[in-house]
CSV table of C-alpha atoms and ligand atoms in Angstrom, one decimal:
chain,number,residue,atom,x,y,z
A,1,UNK,CA,0.0,0.0,0.0
A,2,UNK,CA,2.9,2.4,0.9
A,3,UNK,CA,4.4,1.9,-2.5
A,4,UNK,CA,1.1,2.5,-4.3
A,5,UNK,CA,0.8,5.9,-2.7
A,6,UNK,CA,4.1,7.1,-4.0
A,7,UNK,CA,3.9,9.5,-6.9
A,8,UNK,CA,4.6,8.0,-10.3
A,9,UNK,CA,4.7,10.8,-12.7
A,10,UNK,CA,6.4,10.8,-16.1
A,11,UNK,CA,9.7,12.5,-16.8
A,12,UNK,CA,8.3,13.8,-20.2
A,13,UNK,CA,10.7,14.1,-23.2
A,14,UNK,CA,10.1,17.7,-24.3
A,15,UNK,CA,11.5,20.7,-22.3
A,16,UNK,CA,8.3,22.6,-23.1
A,17,UNK,CA,6.1,19.7,-21.8
A,18,UNK,CA,8.0,19.8,-18.5
A,19,UNK,CA,7.0,23.5,-18.3
A,20,UNK,CA,3.4,23.1,-19.3
A,21,UNK,CA,2.2,22.2,-15.8
A,22,UNK,CA,2.7,25.9,-14.9
A,23,UNK,CA,-0.5,26.6,-16.9
A,24,UNK,CA,-2.4,24.3,-14.5
A,25,UNK,CA,-1.0,26.2,-11.5
A,26,UNK,CA,-1.9,29.4,-13.2
A,27,UNK,CA,-5.6,28.3,-13.6
A,28,UNK,CA,-5.9,27.6,-9.9
A,29,UNK,CA,-3.9,30.6,-8.7
A,30,UNK,CA,-5.8,33.0,-10.9
A,31,UNK,CA,-9.1,31.7,-9.6
A,32,UNK,CA,-8.0,32.1,-6.0
A,33,UNK,CA,-6.7,35.6,-6.6
A,34,UNK,CA,-10.0,36.5,-8.3
A,35,UNK,CA,-11.9,35.1,-5.3
A,36,UNK,CA,-9.9,37.2,-2.9
A,37,UNK,CA,-10.6,40.3,-5.0
A,38,UNK,CA,-14.3,39.5,-5.1
A,39,UNK,CA,-14.4,38.8,-8.8
A,40,UNK,CA,-16.7,36.1,-10.3
A,41,UNK,CA,-15.4,32.6,-10.6
A,42,UNK,CA,-17.1,29.6,-12.2
A,43,UNK,CA,-16.3,25.9,-12.4
A,44,UNK,CA,-16.4,24.7,-16.0
A,45,UNK,CA,-16.5,21.3,-17.7
A,46,UNK,CA,-14.4,20.8,-20.7
A,47,UNK,CA,-16.7,22.2,-23.4
A,48,UNK,CA,-14.4,22.4,-26.4
A,49,UNK,CA,-14.4,26.2,-26.2
A,50,UNK,CA,-18.1,26.6,-26.5
A,51,UNK,CA,-19.2,28.6,-23.4
A,52,UNK,CA,-15.9,29.0,-21.4
A,53,UNK,CA,-14.6,31.5,-23.8
A,54,UNK,CA,-17.8,33.6,-23.5
A,55,UNK,CA,-17.6,33.5,-19.7
A,56,UNK,CA,-14.0,34.6,-19.8
A,57,UNK,CA,-14.8,37.5,-22.1
A,58,UNK,CA,-17.3,38.6,-19.4
A,59,UNK,CA,-14.5,38.7,-16.8
A,60,UNK,CA,-15.3,35.3,-15.2
A,61,UNK,CA,-12.2,33.4,-14.0
A,62,UNK,CA,-12.6,29.7,-14.7
A,63,UNK,CA,-11.3,26.5,-13.0
A,64,UNK,CA,-11.8,23.1,-14.4
A,65,UNK,CA,-12.9,20.2,-12.1
A,66,UNK,CA,-11.9,17.6,-14.7
A,67,UNK,CA,-8.4,19.0,-14.8
A,68,UNK,CA,-8.4,19.2,-11.0
A,69,UNK,CA,-9.3,15.5,-10.8
A,70,UNK,CA,-6.4,14.7,-13.1
A,71,UNK,CA,-4.1,16.8,-11.0
A,72,UNK,CA,-5.2,15.2,-7.7
A,73,UNK,CA,-4.8,11.8,-9.2
A,74,UNK,CA,-1.3,12.6,-10.6
A,75,UNK,CA,-0.1,13.6,-7.1
A,76,UNK,CA,-1.9,10.6,-5.7
A,77,UNK,CA,-4.1,12.6,-3.5
A,78,UNK,CA,-7.5,11.9,-5.1
A,79,UNK,CA,-8.4,8.9,-2.9
A,80,UNK,CA,-9.6,10.8,0.2
A,81,UNK,CA,-12.0,12.8,-2.0
A,82,UNK,CA,-13.2,9.6,-3.8
A,83,UNK,CA,-13.8,8.0,-0.4
A,84,UNK,CA,-15.6,11.1,0.9
A,85,UNK,CA,-18.0,11.2,-2.1
A,86,UNK,CA,-18.6,7.4,-1.8
A,87,UNK,CA,-19.4,7.7,1.9
A,88,UNK,CA,-22.1,10.2,1.0
A,89,UNK,CA,-23.8,7.6,-1.3
A,90,UNK,CA,-22.1,8.2,-4.7
A,91,UNK,CA,-21.5,4.9,-6.4
A,92,UNK,CA,-17.8,4.0,-7.1
A,93,UNK,CA,-18.7,3.5,-10.8
A,94,UNK,CA,-19.5,7.2,-11.1
A,95,UNK,CA,-17.0,9.2,-13.2
A,96,UNK,CA,-13.7,9.6,-11.3
A,97,UNK,CA,-13.5,13.3,-12.0
A,98,UNK,CA,-17.0,13.7,-10.7
A,99,UNK,CA,-16.3,11.8,-7.5
A,100,UNK,CA,-13.1,13.7,-6.9
A,101,UNK,CA,-15.0,17.0,-7.3
A,102,UNK,CA,-18.0,15.9,-5.2
A,103,UNK,CA,-15.7,14.8,-2.3
A,104,UNK,CA,-13.8,18.1,-2.6
A,105,UNK,CA,-17.0,20.2,-2.6
A,106,UNK,CA,-18.3,18.3,0.4
A,107,UNK,CA,-15.1,19.2,2.3
A,108,UNK,CA,-15.3,22.8,1.1
A,109,UNK,CA,-18.8,23.1,2.4
A,110,UNK,CA,-17.9,21.7,5.7
A,111,UNK,CA,-15.1,24.2,6.0
A,112,UNK,CA,-17.6,27.1,5.4
A,113,UNK,CA,-16.3,27.5,1.8
A,114,UNK,CA,-12.8,28.4,2.9
A,115,UNK,CA,-10.5,26.2,0.9
A,116,UNK,CA,-9.0,23.5,3.2
A,117,UNK,CA,-5.3,24.0,3.9
A,118,UNK,CA,-4.5,20.6,2.6
A,119,UNK,CA,-6.2,20.9,-0.8
A,120,UNK,CA,-3.9,19.7,-3.5
A,121,UNK,CA,-2.5,22.5,-5.7
A,122,UNK,CA,-4.1,25.1,-3.3
A,123,UNK,CA,-7.6,24.0,-4.3
A,124,UNK,CA,-10.5,25.6,-6.2
A,125,UNK,CA,-12.5,28.5,-4.6
A,126,UNK,CA,-16.3,28.4,-4.3
A,127,UNK,CA,-17.9,29.3,-7.7
A,128,UNK,CA,-20.5,31.8,-8.5
A,129,UNK,CA,-22.0,29.4,-11.0
A,130,UNK,CA,-21.3,26.0,-12.6
A,131,UNK,CA,-20.9,25.6,-16.4
A,132,UNK,CA,-21.8,22.1,-17.5
A,133,UNK,CA,-21.8,20.7,-21.1
A,134,UNK,CA,-24.2,18.2,-22.6
A,135,UNK,CA,-21.5,16.7,-24.9
A,136,UNK,CA,-20.3,13.1,-24.5
A,137,UNK,CA,-21.9,11.8,-21.3
A,138,UNK,CA,-24.6,12.0,-18.7
A,139,UNK,CA,-22.1,12.6,-15.9
A,140,UNK,CA,-21.2,15.9,-17.6
A,141,UNK,CA,-24.6,17.4,-16.8
A,142,UNK,CA,-25.8,15.4,-13.8
A,143,UNK,CA,-22.6,15.8,-11.8
A,144,UNK,CA,-22.9,19.6,-11.4
A,145,UNK,CA,-26.5,19.3,-10.6
A,146,UNK,CA,-25.6,16.9,-7.8
A,147,UNK,CA,-23.4,19.5,-6.2
A,148,UNK,CA,-26.6,21.3,-5.2
A,149,UNK,CA,-26.5,19.0,-2.2
A,150,UNK,CA,-23.5,21.0,-0.9
A,151,UNK,CA,-23.9,24.5,-2.4
A,152,UNK,CA,-26.6,26.6,-3.8
A,153,UNK,CA,-25.3,28.0,-7.0
A,154,UNK,CA,-26.8,28.0,-10.5
A,155,UNK,CA,-25.9,25.4,-13.0
A,156,UNK,CA,-25.9,26.3,-16.7
A,157,UNK,CA,-25.8,23.4,-19.1
A,158,UNK,CA,-24.6,24.0,-22.7
A,159,UNK,CA,-26.4,21.9,-25.2
A,160,UNK,CA,-24.1,20.2,-27.7
A,161,UNK,CA,-26.0,18.1,-30.3
A,162,UNK,CA,-24.3,14.9,-31.4
A,163,UNK,CA,-25.8,13.1,-34.3
A,164,UNK,CA,-25.0,9.7,-35.6
A,165,UNK,CA,-23.0,9.4,-38.8
A,166,UNK,CA,-25.9,8.8,-41.2
A,167,UNK,CA,-27.9,11.6,-39.5
A,168,UNK,CA,-24.9,13.9,-39.8
A,169,UNK,CA,-25.2,13.6,-43.6
A,170,UNK,CA,-28.9,14.3,-43.7
A,171,UNK,CA,-29.7,17.4,-45.7
A,172,UNK,CA,-29.9,20.5,-43.5
A,173,UNK,CA,-28.8,18.6,-40.3
A,174,UNK,CA,-25.6,20.5,-39.8
A,175,UNK,CA,-27.0,23.9,-40.3
A,176,UNK,CA,-30.0,23.1,-38.0
A,177,UNK,CA,-27.5,22.0,-35.3
A,178,UNK,CA,-25.4,25.1,-35.7
A,179,UNK,CA,-28.5,27.3,-35.5
A,180,UNK,CA,-29.6,25.6,-32.3
A,181,UNK,CA,-26.2,25.9,-30.8
A,182,UNK,CA,-26.0,29.6,-31.6
A,183,UNK,CA,-29.4,30.1,-30.0
A,184,UNK,CA,-28.2,28.3,-26.9
A,185,UNK,CA,-25.1,30.5,-26.7
A,186,UNK,CA,-27.2,33.6,-27.0
A,187,UNK,CA,-29.3,32.4,-24.0
A,188,UNK,CA,-26.1,31.8,-22.1
A,189,UNK,CA,-24.9,35.3,-22.8
A,190,UNK,CA,-28.3,36.6,-21.4
A,191,UNK,CA,-27.9,34.5,-18.3
A,192,UNK,CA,-24.4,35.9,-17.7
A,193,UNK,CA,-25.5,39.5,-18.3
A,194,UNK,CA,-28.2,39.1,-15.7
A,195,UNK,CA,-26.0,37.2,-13.2
A,196,UNK,CA,-23.1,39.7,-13.5
A,197,UNK,CA,-25.1,42.8,-14.1
A,198,UNK,CA,-23.1,43.9,-17.1
A,199,UNK,CA,-23.1,43.7,-20.8
A,200,UNK,CA,-21.2,41.2,-23.0
A,201,UNK,CA,-17.8,42.5,-24.2
A,202,UNK,CA,-18.0,41.4,-27.8
A,203,UNK,CA,-14.6,42.9,-28.8
A,204,UNK,CA,-12.9,40.9,-26.0
A,205,UNK,CA,-14.7,37.8,-27.2
A,206,UNK,CA,-13.5,38.3,-30.8
A,207,UNK,CA,-9.9,38.8,-29.6
A,208,UNK,CA,-10.0,35.6,-27.5
A,209,UNK,CA,-11.4,33.7,-30.5
A,210,UNK,CA,-8.6,35.0,-32.7
A,211,UNK,CA,-6.0,33.8,-30.1
A,212,UNK,CA,-7.7,30.4,-29.8
A,213,UNK,CA,-7.4,29.9,-33.6
A,214,UNK,CA,-3.8,30.8,-33.6
A,215,UNK,CA,-2.9,28.6,-30.5
A,216,UNK,CA,-4.8,25.7,-32.0
A,217,UNK,CA,-3.2,26.1,-35.4
A,218,UNK,CA,0.2,25.6,-33.8
A,219,UNK,CA,-1.1,22.7,-31.7
A,220,UNK,CA,-2.4,21.1,-34.8
A,221,UNK,CA,0.9,21.6,-36.7
A,222,UNK,CA,2.7,19.9,-33.7
A,223,UNK,CA,0.3,17.0,-34.2
A,224,UNK,CA,1.3,16.8,-37.8
A,225,UNK,CA,5.0,16.9,-37.0
A,226,UNK,CA,4.4,13.9,-34.7
A,227,UNK,CA,3.8,11.7,-37.7
A,228,UNK,CA,7.6,11.7,-38.3
A,229,UNK,CA,9.7,8.6,-37.7
A,230,UNK,CA,11.2,8.6,-35.1
A,231,UNK,CA,8.4,10.4,-33.2
A,232,UNK,CA,9.6,13.7,-31.8
A,233,UNK,CA,7.1,13.7,-28.9
A,234,UNK,CA,5.0,11.1,-27.0
A,235,UNK,CA,1.8,10.7,-25.1
A,236,UNK,CA,3.2,11.9,-21.8
A,237,UNK,CA,4.4,15.1,-23.5
A,238,UNK,CA,1.0,15.6,-25.0
A,239,UNK,CA,-0.9,15.1,-21.8
A,240,UNK,CA,1.1,18.0,-20.3
A,241,UNK,CA,0.9,20.2,-23.4
A,242,UNK,CA,-2.9,19.8,-23.6
A,243,UNK,CA,-3.3,22.1,-20.5
A,244,UNK,CA,-2.6,25.3,-22.4
A,245,UNK,CA,-4.4,24.3,-25.6
A,246,UNK,CA,-7.5,22.7,-24.0
A,247,UNK,CA,-8.1,25.1,-21.1
A,248,UNK,CA,-6.3,28.3,-22.0
A,249,UNK,CA,-5.9,28.6,-25.7
A,250,UNK,CA,-7.3,32.2,-25.6
A,251,UNK,CA,-4.5,33.3,-23.3
A,252,UNK,CA,-1.7,35.2,-25.1
A,253,UNK,CA,0.8,33.4,-22.9
A,254,UNK,CA,-0.4,30.0,-24.1
A,255,UNK,CA,0.0,31.3,-27.7
A,256,UNK,CA,3.6,32.4,-27.1
A,257,UNK,CA,4.3,29.1,-25.3
A,258,UNK,CA,3.0,27.1,-28.2
A,259,UNK,CA,5.4,28.9,-30.6
A,260,UNK,CA,8.2,27.4,-28.4
A,261,UNK,CA,6.6,24.0,-28.4
A,262,UNK,CA,6.4,24.1,-32.2
A,263,UNK,CA,10.1,25.1,-32.5
A,264,UNK,CA,11.2,22.4,-30.1
A,265,UNK,CA,9.3,19.7,-32.0
A,266,UNK,CA,10.3,21.0,-35.4
A,267,UNK,CA,14.0,21.0,-34.4
A,268,UNK,CA,13.7,17.4,-33.3
A,269,UNK,CA,12.0,16.4,-36.6
A,270,UNK,CA,14.6,18.3,-38.7
A,271,UNK,CA,17.4,16.6,-36.9
A,272,UNK,CA,15.7,13.2,-36.7
A,273,UNK,CA,15.9,13.2,-32.9
A,274,UNK,CA,13.3,10.7,-31.4
A,275,UNK,CA,11.5,11.4,-28.2
A,276,UNK,CA,12.8,8.1,-27.0
A,277,UNK,CA,16.3,7.0,-28.2
A,278,UNK,CA,15.4,3.4,-29.1
A,279,UNK,CA,12.1,3.7,-30.9
A,280,UNK,CA,11.1,0.1,-32.0
A,281,UNK,CA,7.3,0.1,-31.8
A,282,UNK,CA,4.8,2.9,-32.4
A,283,UNK,CA,1.6,2.7,-30.4
A,284,UNK,CA,-1.6,4.7,-30.1
A,285,UNK,CA,-3.4,5.2,-26.8
A,286,UNK,CA,-7.2,5.3,-26.4
A,287,UNK,CA,-8.6,7.2,-24.7
A,288,UNK,CA,-8.3,8.8,-21.3
A,289,UNK,CA,-5.1,8.3,-19.4
A,290,UNK,CA,-4.3,6.8,-16.0
A,291,UNK,CA,-3.3,10.1,-14.5
A,292,UNK,CA,-2.1,8.4,-11.4
A,293,UNK,CA,0.6,6.3,-13.1
A,294,UNK,CA,1.9,8.1,-16.2
A,295,UNK,CA,5.5,7.1,-15.3
A,296,UNK,CA,4.4,3.6,-16.6
A,297,UNK,CA,4.9,4.8,-20.2
A,298,UNK,CA,8.5,5.9,-19.5
A,299,UNK,CA,9.1,2.3,-18.4
A,300,UNK,CA,7.5,0.8,-21.5
A,301,UNK,CA,9.7,3.1,-23.6
A,302,UNK,CA,12.9,2.1,-21.8
A,303,UNK,CA,12.1,-1.6,-21.6
A,304,UNK,CA,10.7,-2.2,-25.1
A,305,UNK,CA,11.4,0.9,-27.2
A,306,UNK,CA,7.6,1.8,-27.4
A,307,UNK,CA,6.8,5.3,-28.5
A,308,UNK,CA,3.2,6.3,-27.9
A,309,UNK,CA,2.9,8.4,-31.1
A,310,UNK,CA,-0.8,9.5,-30.9
A,311,UNK,CA,-3.5,9.4,-28.2
A,312,UNK,CA,-6.7,10.8,-26.6
A,313,UNK,CA,-8.6,12.2,-29.6
A,314,UNK,CA,-10.9,14.3,-27.4
A,315,UNK,CA,-8.0,16.4,-26.0
A,316,UNK,CA,-6.6,17.4,-29.4
A,317,UNK,CA,-7.1,20.8,-31.1
A,318,UNK,CA,-9.0,20.2,-34.3
A,319,UNK,CA,-7.7,21.1,-37.8
A,320,UNK,CA,-8.4,24.8,-38.6
A,321,UNK,CA,-12.0,25.7,-39.5
A,322,UNK,CA,-12.2,25.5,-43.3
A,323,UNK,CA,-12.3,29.0,-44.9
A,324,UNK,CA,-15.7,28.1,-46.4
A,325,UNK,CA,-17.1,27.9,-42.9
A,326,UNK,CA,-15.6,31.2,-41.7
A,327,UNK,CA,-16.4,33.3,-44.8
A,328,UNK,CA,-18.9,35.9,-44.1
A,329,UNK,CA,-19.5,34.9,-40.5
A,330,UNK,CA,-19.5,38.1,-38.4
A,331,UNK,CA,-21.3,36.8,-35.3
A,332,UNK,CA,-18.6,35.4,-32.9
A,333,UNK,CA,-21.3,33.1,-31.3
A,334,UNK,CA,-21.7,31.4,-34.7
A,335,UNK,CA,-18.0,31.1,-35.2
A,336,UNK,CA,-17.7,29.4,-31.8
A,337,UNK,CA,-20.6,27.0,-32.5
A,338,UNK,CA,-19.1,26.1,-35.9
A,339,UNK,CA,-15.7,25.5,-34.4
A,340,UNK,CA,-16.9,23.3,-31.5
A,341,UNK,CA,-19.1,21.4,-34.0
A,342,UNK,CA,-16.1,21.0,-36.3
A,343,UNK,CA,-14.1,19.5,-33.5
A,344,UNK,CA,-16.7,16.7,-33.0
A,345,UNK,CA,-17.5,16.1,-36.7
A,346,UNK,CA,-14.3,16.5,-38.7
A,347,UNK,CA,-13.8,12.8,-38.8
A,348,UNK,CA,-17.3,12.1,-40.1
A,349,UNK,CA,-16.0,11.4,-43.7
A,350,UNK,CA,-13.7,8.7,-42.2
A,351,UNK,CA,-16.7,7.2,-40.3
A,352,UNK,CA,-18.7,7.2,-43.5
A,353,UNK,CA,-16.0,5.6,-45.5
A,354,UNK,CA,-15.8,2.7,-43.1
A,355,UNK,CA,-19.6,2.5,-42.5
A,356,UNK,CA,-19.1,3.0,-38.7
A,357,UNK,CA,-20.6,4.8,-35.7
A,358,UNK,CA,-19.8,6.8,-33.7
A,359,UNK,CA,-17.4,9.3,-35.1
A,360,UNK,CA,-16.2,10.5,-31.7
A,361,UNK,CA,-13.5,8.5,-29.9
A,362,UNK,CA,-13.4,6.0,-32.8
A,363,UNK,CA,-13.1,7.3,-36.4
A,364,UNK,CA,-10.0,9.5,-35.8
A,365,UNK,CA,-8.0,6.4,-35.0
A,366,UNK,CA,-8.8,4.9,-38.4
A,367,UNK,CA,-7.0,7.8,-40.0
A,368,UNK,CA,-4.2,7.9,-37.4
A,369,UNK,CA,-3.1,4.2,-37.7
A,370,UNK,CA,-1.9,4.8,-41.2
A,371,UNK,CA,-0.7,8.4,-40.8
A,372,UNK,CA,1.3,7.7,-37.7
A,373,UNK,CA,2.3,4.2,-38.7
A,374,UNK,CA,0.9,2.6,-35.6
A,375,UNK,CA,1.9,-1.0,-34.7
A,376,UNK,CA,-0.5,-1.5,-31.9
A,377,UNK,CA,-3.3,0.2,-29.9
A,378,UNK,CA,-3.3,0.5,-26.1
A,379,UNK,CA,-7.0,0.3,-24.9
A,380,UNK,CA,-7.6,1.7,-21.5
A,381,UNK,CA,-11.2,0.8,-20.4
A,382,UNK,CA,-12.2,2.9,-17.5
A,383,UNK,CA,-14.1,1.6,-14.5
A,384,UNK,CA,-15.9,4.9,-14.2
A,385,UNK,CA,-16.4,6.2,-17.7
A,386,UNK,CA,-18.8,4.6,-20.3
A,387,UNK,CA,-18.3,6.8,-23.4
A,388,UNK,CA,-14.5,6.5,-23.4
A,389,UNK,CA,-14.8,2.8,-22.8
A,390,UNK,CA,-17.6,1.2,-24.9
A,391,UNK,CA,-16.0,2.6,-28.1
A,392,UNK,CA,-12.8,0.7,-27.4
A,393,UNK,CA,-13.9,-2.8,-28.2
A,394,UNK,CA,-15.5,-1.6,-31.4
A,395,UNK,CA,-12.3,0.3,-32.3
A,396,UNK,CA,-10.0,-2.6,-31.7
A,397,UNK,CA,-12.1,-4.9,-33.9
A,398,UNK,CA,-12.1,-2.3,-36.7
A,399,UNK,CA,-8.3,-1.8,-36.5
A,400,UNK,CA,-7.7,-5.5,-36.8
A,401,UNK,CA,-10.2,-6.0,-39.6
A,402,UNK,CA,-9.2,-3.1,-41.7
A,403,UNK,CA,-5.5,-2.6,-41.0
A,404,UNK,CA,-4.2,-5.8,-39.2
A,405,UNK,CA,-3.2,-3.6,-36.2
A,406,UNK,CA,-3.6,-5.5,-32.9
A,407,UNK,CA,-4.5,-4.1,-29.6
A,408,UNK,CA,-3.9,-4.7,-25.9
A,409,UNK,CA,-6.5,-4.1,-23.2
A,410,UNK,CA,-5.4,-2.8,-19.8
A,411,UNK,CA,-8.3,-1.9,-17.5
A,412,UNK,CA,-8.0,0.9,-15.0
A,413,UNK,CA,-9.3,4.4,-14.3
A,414,UNK,CA,-8.5,8.0,-14.9
A,415,UNK,CA,-8.5,8.9,-11.2
A,416,UNK,CA,-9.1,5.8,-9.1
A,417,UNK,CA,-5.7,4.1,-8.5
A,418,UNK,CA,-7.4,1.4,-6.5
A,419,UNK,CA,-8.7,-0.3,-9.7
A,420,UNK,CA,-5.3,-0.3,-11.5
A,421,UNK,CA,-2.9,-3.1,-11.5
A,422,UNK,CA,0.5,-2.0,-12.6
A,423,UNK,CA,2.2,-5.4,-12.6
A,424,UNK,CA,-0.6,-6.8,-14.8
A,425,UNK,CA,-0.1,-3.8,-17.2
A,426,UNK,CA,3.6,-4.7,-17.5
A,427,UNK,CA,2.8,-8.4,-18.1
A,428,UNK,CA,0.3,-7.6,-20.8
A,429,UNK,CA,2.7,-5.3,-22.6
A,430,UNK,CA,5.6,-7.8,-22.3
A,431,UNK,CA,3.4,-10.4,-24.1
A,432,UNK,CA,2.0,-7.9,-26.6
A,433,UNK,CA,5.5,-7.2,-28.2
A,434,UNK,CA,5.4,-10.6,-29.9
A,435,UNK,CA,1.9,-9.9,-31.2
A,436,UNK,CA,3.0,-6.6,-32.7
A,437,UNK,CA,5.9,-8.4,-34.4
A,438,UNK,CA,3.6,-10.9,-35.8
A,439,UNK,CA,1.1,-8.4,-37.3
A,440,UNK,CA,3.9,-6.3,-38.7
A,441,UNK,CA,4.9,-9.3,-40.8
A,442,UNK,CA,1.3,-9.9,-41.8
A,443,UNK,CA,0.9,-6.2,-42.9
A,444,UNK,CA,4.1,-6.4,-44.8
A,445,UNK,CA,2.9,-9.5,-46.7
A,446,UNK,CA,-0.5,-7.9,-47.4
A,447,UNK,CA,1.1,-4.8,-48.8
A,448,UNK,CA,0.3,-2.2,-46.1
A,449,UNK,CA,2.6,0.7,-46.1
A,450,UNK,CA,4.1,0.2,-42.6
B,501,SF4,S1,-16.7,11.3,-20.5
B,501,SF4,FE1,-16.0,9.9,-18.9
B,501,SF4,S2,-14.4,11.0,-17.8
B,501,SF4,FE2,-15.5,12.6,-19.0
B,501,SF4,S3,-17.1,13.3,-17.5
B,501,SF4,FE3,-18.0,11.6,-18.7
B,501,SF4,S4,-17.7,9.8,-17.4
B,501,SF4,FE4,-16.3,11.4,-16.7
């Protein structure tokens, strides 16, 4: 047990990735400073830049409970919060991020909303409101509602329509969805204006959007560079770098930072410097990581020469919004709606090509296996997350059927270390090496390009 409690973070291979954690500290510190100064704070779900950007343009400081759950897990201090949520009746199969947040909020309430001294990373201050998002799963709107048991603050849920692949291609579907999302965003602006007693700052919003597009353009170019052999960066780099591009892409500091990320990765590609010195196998990781044990991937690299070359579709910046979609759009709310919708649907053509559903969590990997020359897929089914788990079995079947790419399944959880067996993960990967060798040979005989 003593050993299990010890931190097991990854060393990361990029210098910029080692610095990226500062953006996580900045999120929490800025929220606490705002709270001290009496400024508005909200807790926000990851919403793929839908509503968070609008709230920030209105002067609201945001912190992100999903990111806080990942942070608590990475320093191995989530367990007391998980226990505290469970002892108040929350099932242990509820999302790990949610349980961490519910346990934290219960402690916060019992401390009269003064952040407890021992809160990891300094903790999140009490919010003025909660910003939920209907995309992806039920936990992402029910969890914030359930916090009403501990604090009486409004919850605003952003709708995010997700259609199946065939429905996506129905005439008029996309434009109807965009229209609906814009309407929802307009109502969100009204809610904020009433709550904060001030008007929306549209210029500020447009500036932030412009910065998002620039930061994301760089993040996307870094993803493209990662197709190189040997891979210039790996999954553990990405999971650190995602903090600025997922949570703070509208921050000019994140944009400047990403210029350095791009330069570092480009230098490595130009000089054929691999992230790991002995790259022998190139793997993809799906979908959400074991935040408590990221050091495991350093061990796989050292022991077997495995470079995790691509991972976690949902955390990546999308490709830039096509010019045809930006042309003539003057309403920033429409631009936001189009961009978030684009993130979720840009792989629809791949899904259509392979006659598969759903697009999210699944179709992007069918492009990536070829583009990134993937030898094997690491599937990480989560005890507490259905949407990022049920897709995995479907994905592994498709990769084998269409590309003769095998997969290994290692069960665990994003936050809950108690359901993860590190020794078993090692044993499975040890055995999987032979499987990757075998299918490499099959792909070669069948004329695949890698
Ligand atoms: S998608 Fe999974 S990890 Fe994310 S909020 Fe839902 S249950 Fe939690």
